Amino acid sequence: MRQSQRLDSILSRLSEDGSVGVTVLARELGVSVATIRRDLERLESQRLLSRTHGGAVAHGVLYELPLRYRAGRHEAEKHRIAEVAATRLGDARVVGLTGGTTTTEVARRIAGNALTVVTNALNIAAELAVRPNLKLVVTGGVARPESYELIGPLADATLDGLNLDVVFVGVDGASRAGMTTHHEVEAHTNRRMIERARRVVVVCDASKIGRAALAVICPARTVDELITDTTAGESELAALRGAGVRVIAV
């Protein structure tokens, strides 16, 4: 197993369990205890975890994995969600995309259409910039390394002058309490993009359903449609429907 794969596995376990043990990781990943300790040291130097005696702990209950470590999680589900999301364009000609792994998949599936795409996500912009059939508008702003999103007053100022037919929004939590993310300034910029759109579609896999991160992007009632996968809990989906959201589970 390559080091990048080990680091991904370690961070995924941290995200799910909140802590990891050196001995257990070494056994499960098939490497030495010394190798795992070096991996934990590397991740700690990047401020992605805190080492403890015999292991490591995450920094919070809803731990935010940097985007580069999240791309492979729930991959099949994200592909299905993106396929359905791409069919929800309708007559939209100006499409907004916030950052996130699922919105990145949506971007790939709508890239063949003749559209104007507005995004604050650097990775999405990099993929779409080579598409001659698209008009790409990228906001200004300060780059956030964890999500590759441009955020803050410069991003907000760009969005204030634009009108969107539909926006596809990635979230870290989706519940009746609202759509949430880990960073308050990112939430504000995403909210501004939502305010400029006629229709709001949230795309997220089932691991986000019923959960709440630090910062509220928007109330649930602001969302027109939420596309997720069928492993989401029915009670949580019913709560979202009760808040006025049209839920599509694929």
Short mmCIF file of C-alpha atoms in Angstrom, two decimals:
data_model
loop_
_atom_site.label_atom_id
_atom_site.label_comp_id
_atom_site.label_asym_id
_atom_site.label_seq_id
_atom_site.Cartn_x
_atom_site.Cartn_y
_atom_site.Cartn_z
CA MET A 1 0.00 0.00 0.00
CA ARG A 2 1.35 3.41 -0.99
CA GLN A 3 1.78 6.09 1.65
CA SER A 4 -0.99 8.21 0.10
CA GLN A 5 -3.39 5.28 0.44
CA ARG A 6 -2.38 4.74 4.06
CA LEU A 7 -2.88 8.41 4.89
CA ASP A 8 -6.30 8.32 3.25
CA SER A 9 -7.26 5.23 5.29
CA ILE A 10 -6.04 6.79 8.54
CA LEU A 11 -7.97 10.02 7.97
CA SER A 12 -11.10 8.13 6.93
CA ARG A 13 -11.00 6.14 10.18
CA LEU A 14 -10.49 9.35 12.14
CA SER A 15 -13.44 10.94 10.41
CA GLU A 16 -15.68 8.00 11.27
CA ASP A 17 -14.43 7.02 14.74
CA GLY A 18 -12.72 10.12 16.13
CA SER A 19 -9.58 8.21 17.13
CA VAL A 20 -7.19 5.55 15.86
CA GLY A 21 -4.67 3.20 17.48
CA VAL A 22 -1.18 2.53 16.16
CA THR A 23 -1.27 -1.24 16.72
CA VAL A 24 -4.69 -1.68 15.12
CA LEU A 25 -3.74 0.46 12.12
CA ALA A 26 -0.50 -1.48 11.61
CA ARG A 27 -2.40 -4.78 11.60
CA GLU A 28 -5.22 -3.59 9.33
CA LEU A 29 -2.95 -1.84 6.83
CA GLY A 30 -0.30 -4.56 6.82
CA VAL A 31 2.68 -2.37 7.74
CA SER A 32 4.96 -1.97 10.74
CA VAL A 33 4.14 0.05 13.85
CA ALA A 34 7.10 2.28 13.02
CA THR A 35 5.60 3.05 9.59
CA ILE A 36 2.26 4.01 11.14
CA ARG A 37 4.01 6.27 13.65
CA ARG A 38 5.78 8.05 10.80
CA ASP A 39 2.45 8.43 8.98
CA LEU A 40 0.86 9.95 12.08
CA GLU A 41 3.80 12.32 12.49
CA ARG A 42 3.35 13.45 8.89
CA LEU A 43 -0.38 14.05 9.34
CA GLU A 44 0.20 15.88 12.62
CA SER A 45 2.74 18.17 10.92
CA GLN A 46 -0.08 19.07 8.48
CA ARG A 47 -2.38 19.74 11.46
CA LEU A 48 -4.78 17.02 10.34
CA LEU A 49 -4.77 15.17 13.68
CA SER A 50 -3.36 15.24 17.20
CA ARG A 51 -1.15 12.37 18.30
CA THR A 52 -1.80 10.61 21.59
CA HIS A 53 -0.05 7.83 23.48
CA GLY A 54 -0.62 4.80 21.23
CA GLY A 55 -2.54 6.57 18.49
CA ALA A 56 -4.18 9.82 17.41
CA VAL A 57 -7.44 11.75 17.72
CA ALA A 58 -9.35 14.04 15.39
CA HIS A 59 -9.85 17.71 16.18
CA GLY A 60 -13.65 17.67 16.30
CA VAL A 61 -16.85 15.65 16.20
CA LEU A 62 -17.49 16.38 12.53
CA TYR A 63 -13.92 16.24 11.31
CA GLU A 64 -13.19 17.88 7.97
CA LEU A 65 -10.99 15.87 5.68
CA PRO A 66 -9.17 17.99 3.10
CA LEU A 67 -10.68 17.58 -0.35
CA ARG A 68 -7.72 15.60 -1.68
CA TYR A 69 -8.42 12.89 0.92
CA ARG A 70 -12.20 12.86 0.40
CA ALA A 71 -12.36 12.18 -3.32
CA GLY A 72 -12.37 8.39 -2.98
CA ARG A 73 -14.98 8.13 -0.22
CA HIS A 74 -18.49 6.96 -1.18
CA GLU A 75 -17.32 7.18 -4.77
CA ALA A 76 -20.03 5.04 -6.37
CA GLU A 77 -22.76 6.94 -4.54
CA LYS A 78 -21.35 10.31 -5.63
CA HIS A 79 -21.28 9.15 -9.23
CA ARG A 80 -24.95 8.13 -9.09
CA ILE A 81 -25.92 11.41 -7.44
CA ALA A 82 -24.04 13.41 -10.06
CA GLU A 83 -25.65 11.49 -12.92
CA VAL A 84 -29.11 12.39 -11.62
CA ALA A 85 -28.10 15.97 -10.83
CA ALA A 86 -26.99 16.46 -14.42
CA THR A 87 -30.52 15.61 -15.56
CA ARG A 88 -31.96 18.35 -13.34
CA LEU A 89 -30.62 21.24 -15.41
CA GLY A 90 -33.92 21.79 -17.19
CA ASP A 91 -33.72 24.98 -19.25
CA ALA A 92 -30.90 26.40 -17.12
CA ARG A 93 -28.18 28.23 -19.02
CA VAL A 94 -26.27 29.76 -16.10
CA VAL A 95 -25.19 27.18 -13.52
CA GLY A 96 -23.48 27.76 -10.19
CA LEU A 97 -21.24 25.19 -8.49
CA THR A 98 -19.85 25.42 -4.97
CA GLY A 99 -16.84 23.34 -3.99
CA GLY A 100 -16.92 19.70 -2.92
CA THR A 101 -16.30 16.20 -4.19
CA THR A 102 -19.89 15.61 -5.28
CA THR A 103 -20.23 18.98 -7.03
CA THR A 104 -16.96 18.17 -8.82
CA GLU A 105 -18.62 15.05 -10.21
CA VAL A 106 -21.64 17.14 -11.24
CA ALA A 107 -19.30 19.53 -13.07
CA ARG A 108 -17.79 16.65 -15.04
CA ARG A 109 -21.22 15.47 -16.15
CA ILE A 110 -22.52 18.83 -17.33
CA ALA A 111 -19.27 19.85 -19.01
CA GLY A 112 -20.49 18.79 -22.45
CA ASN A 113 -23.39 21.27 -22.45
CA ALA A 114 -23.36 24.81 -23.79
CA LEU A 115 -23.55 26.64 -20.47
CA THR A 116 -22.20 29.52 -18.46
CA VAL A 117 -20.72 28.03 -15.28
CA VAL A 118 -20.04 30.16 -12.20
CA THR A 119 -17.88 28.60 -9.50
CA ASN A 120 -15.71 29.52 -6.54
CA ALA A 121 -13.97 26.13 -6.60
CA LEU A 122 -10.45 26.18 -8.03
CA ASN A 123 -10.37 22.47 -8.86
CA ILE A 124 -13.66 22.67 -10.76
CA ALA A 125 -12.47 25.77 -12.62
CA ALA A 126 -9.25 24.02 -13.61
CA GLU A 127 -11.19 21.12 -15.14
CA LEU A 128 -13.72 23.29 -16.98
CA ALA A 129 -11.33 25.95 -18.25
CA VAL A 130 -10.33 23.78 -21.24
CA ARG A 131 -13.93 23.29 -22.40
CA PRO A 132 -14.55 25.54 -25.44
CA ASN A 133 -18.32 25.05 -25.23
CA LEU A 134 -18.48 26.59 -21.74
CA LYS A 135 -18.24 30.15 -20.56
CA LEU A 136 -16.48 29.92 -17.21
CA VAL A 137 -16.80 32.59 -14.53
CA VAL A 138 -14.56 32.19 -11.47
CA THR A 139 -15.09 34.34 -8.40
CA GLY A 140 -12.30 36.20 -6.69
CA GLY A 141 -11.54 35.50 -3.06
CA VAL A 142 -9.08 33.90 -0.69
CA ALA A 143 -8.33 30.23 -1.40
CA ARG A 144 -9.21 27.78 1.37
CA PRO A 145 -6.79 24.80 1.14
CA GLU A 146 -9.18 22.28 2.71
CA SER A 147 -11.88 22.71 0.07
CA TYR A 148 -10.11 24.55 -2.80
CA GLU A 149 -12.86 27.19 -2.55
CA LEU A 150 -12.40 30.93 -2.98
CA ILE A 151 -14.18 32.65 -0.12
CA GLY A 152 -14.63 36.00 1.57
CA PRO A 153 -15.58 39.55 0.49
CA LEU A 154 -13.94 39.34 -2.94
CA ALA A 155 -15.90 36.19 -3.78
CA ASP A 156 -19.11 37.74 -2.43
CA ALA A 157 -18.58 40.89 -4.51
CA THR A 158 -18.30 38.84 -7.71
CA LEU A 159 -21.49 36.94 -6.93
CA ASP A 160 -23.42 40.12 -6.12
CA GLY A 161 -23.29 41.08 -9.80
CA LEU A 162 -24.51 37.74 -11.18
CA ASN A 163 -27.80 35.89 -11.63
CA LEU A 164 -27.88 32.07 -11.72
CA ASP A 165 -30.59 29.79 -13.06
CA VAL A 166 -29.59 26.91 -10.76
CA VAL A 167 -26.85 26.29 -8.20
CA PHE A 168 -25.55 22.89 -7.15
CA VAL A 169 -24.36 23.05 -3.54
CA GLY A 170 -22.09 20.67 -1.67
CA VAL A 171 -22.56 20.43 2.10
CA ASP A 172 -20.96 18.73 5.11
CA GLY A 173 -24.28 18.32 6.90
CA ALA A 174 -27.92 18.25 5.78
CA SER A 175 -30.73 18.13 8.31
CA ARG A 176 -33.96 19.88 9.18
CA ALA A 177 -31.78 22.38 11.05
CA GLY A 178 -30.25 23.45 7.74
CA MET A 179 -27.43 22.91 5.29
CA THR A 180 -24.08 23.24 7.07
CA THR A 181 -20.34 23.27 6.50
CA HIS A 182 -17.23 23.38 8.65
CA HIS A 183 -16.07 26.93 7.97
CA GLU A 184 -18.13 30.05 8.69
CA VAL A 185 -16.69 32.23 5.89
CA GLU A 186 -17.13 29.43 3.37
CA ALA A 187 -20.73 29.11 4.54
CA HIS A 188 -21.27 32.84 3.96
CA THR A 189 -19.90 32.74 0.40
CA ASN A 190 -21.96 29.65 -0.44
CA ARG A 191 -25.03 31.38 0.98
CA ARG A 192 -24.38 34.35 -1.28
CA MET A 193 -24.28 32.05 -4.31
CA ILE A 194 -27.57 30.48 -3.22
CA GLU A 195 -29.15 33.93 -2.87
CA ARG A 196 -28.26 34.69 -6.50
CA ALA A 197 -29.93 31.51 -7.85
CA ARG A 198 -33.52 30.86 -8.93
CA ARG A 199 -33.24 27.18 -8.00
CA VAL A 200 -31.11 25.47 -5.33
CA VAL A 201 -30.07 21.81 -5.57
CA VAL A 202 -28.03 20.24 -2.76
CA VAL A 203 -25.97 17.17 -3.67
CA CYS A 204 -24.51 14.99 -0.91
CA ASP A 205 -24.06 11.33 -0.06
CA ALA A 206 -25.93 9.71 2.82
CA SER A 207 -23.09 10.20 5.31
CA LYS A 208 -24.04 13.92 5.43
CA ILE A 209 -27.76 13.36 6.02
CA GLY A 210 -28.97 14.09 9.57
CA ARG A 211 -25.64 15.64 10.55
CA ALA A 212 -24.75 19.23 11.39
CA ALA A 213 -21.38 20.94 10.99
CA LEU A 214 -20.34 24.24 12.57
CA ALA A 215 -21.71 26.87 10.20
CA VAL A 216 -25.18 27.13 8.65
CA ILE A 217 -25.17 27.79 4.92
CA CYS A 218 -28.93 28.15 4.62
CA PRO A 219 -32.16 26.87 6.20
CA ALA A 220 -33.56 23.65 4.80
CA ARG A 221 -36.59 25.50 3.42
CA THR A 222 -34.29 27.43 1.05
CA VAL A 223 -33.40 24.20 -0.80
CA ASP A 224 -35.61 23.18 -3.72
CA GLU A 225 -34.14 19.70 -4.21
CA LEU A 226 -31.72 17.46 -2.35
CA ILE A 227 -30.16 14.52 -4.19
CA THR A 228 -28.58 11.79 -2.05
CA ASP A 229 -28.24 8.01 -2.08
CA THR A 230 -30.60 5.32 -0.85
CA THR A 231 -28.55 4.40 2.23
CA ALA A 232 -29.73 7.57 3.97
CA GLY A 233 -32.00 7.04 6.97
CA GLU A 234 -35.67 7.33 6.07
CA SER A 235 -36.52 9.28 9.22
CA GLU A 236 -33.90 11.91 8.38
CA LEU A 237 -35.14 12.15 4.80
CA ALA A 238 -38.72 12.49 6.07
CA ALA A 239 -37.61 15.39 8.28
CA LEU A 240 -36.12 17.14 5.26
CA ARG A 241 -39.29 16.56 3.26
CA GLY A 242 -41.24 17.98 6.17
CA ALA A 243 -39.15 21.14 5.88
CA GLY A 244 -40.29 21.54 2.27
CA VAL A 245 -37.33 19.94 0.46
CA ARG A 246 -37.93 17.66 -2.50
CA VAL A 247 -35.68 14.67 -1.76
CA ILE A 248 -34.39 12.38 -4.51
CA ALA A 249 -32.61 9.21 -3.30
CA VAL A 250 -30.66 7.27 -5.94
#
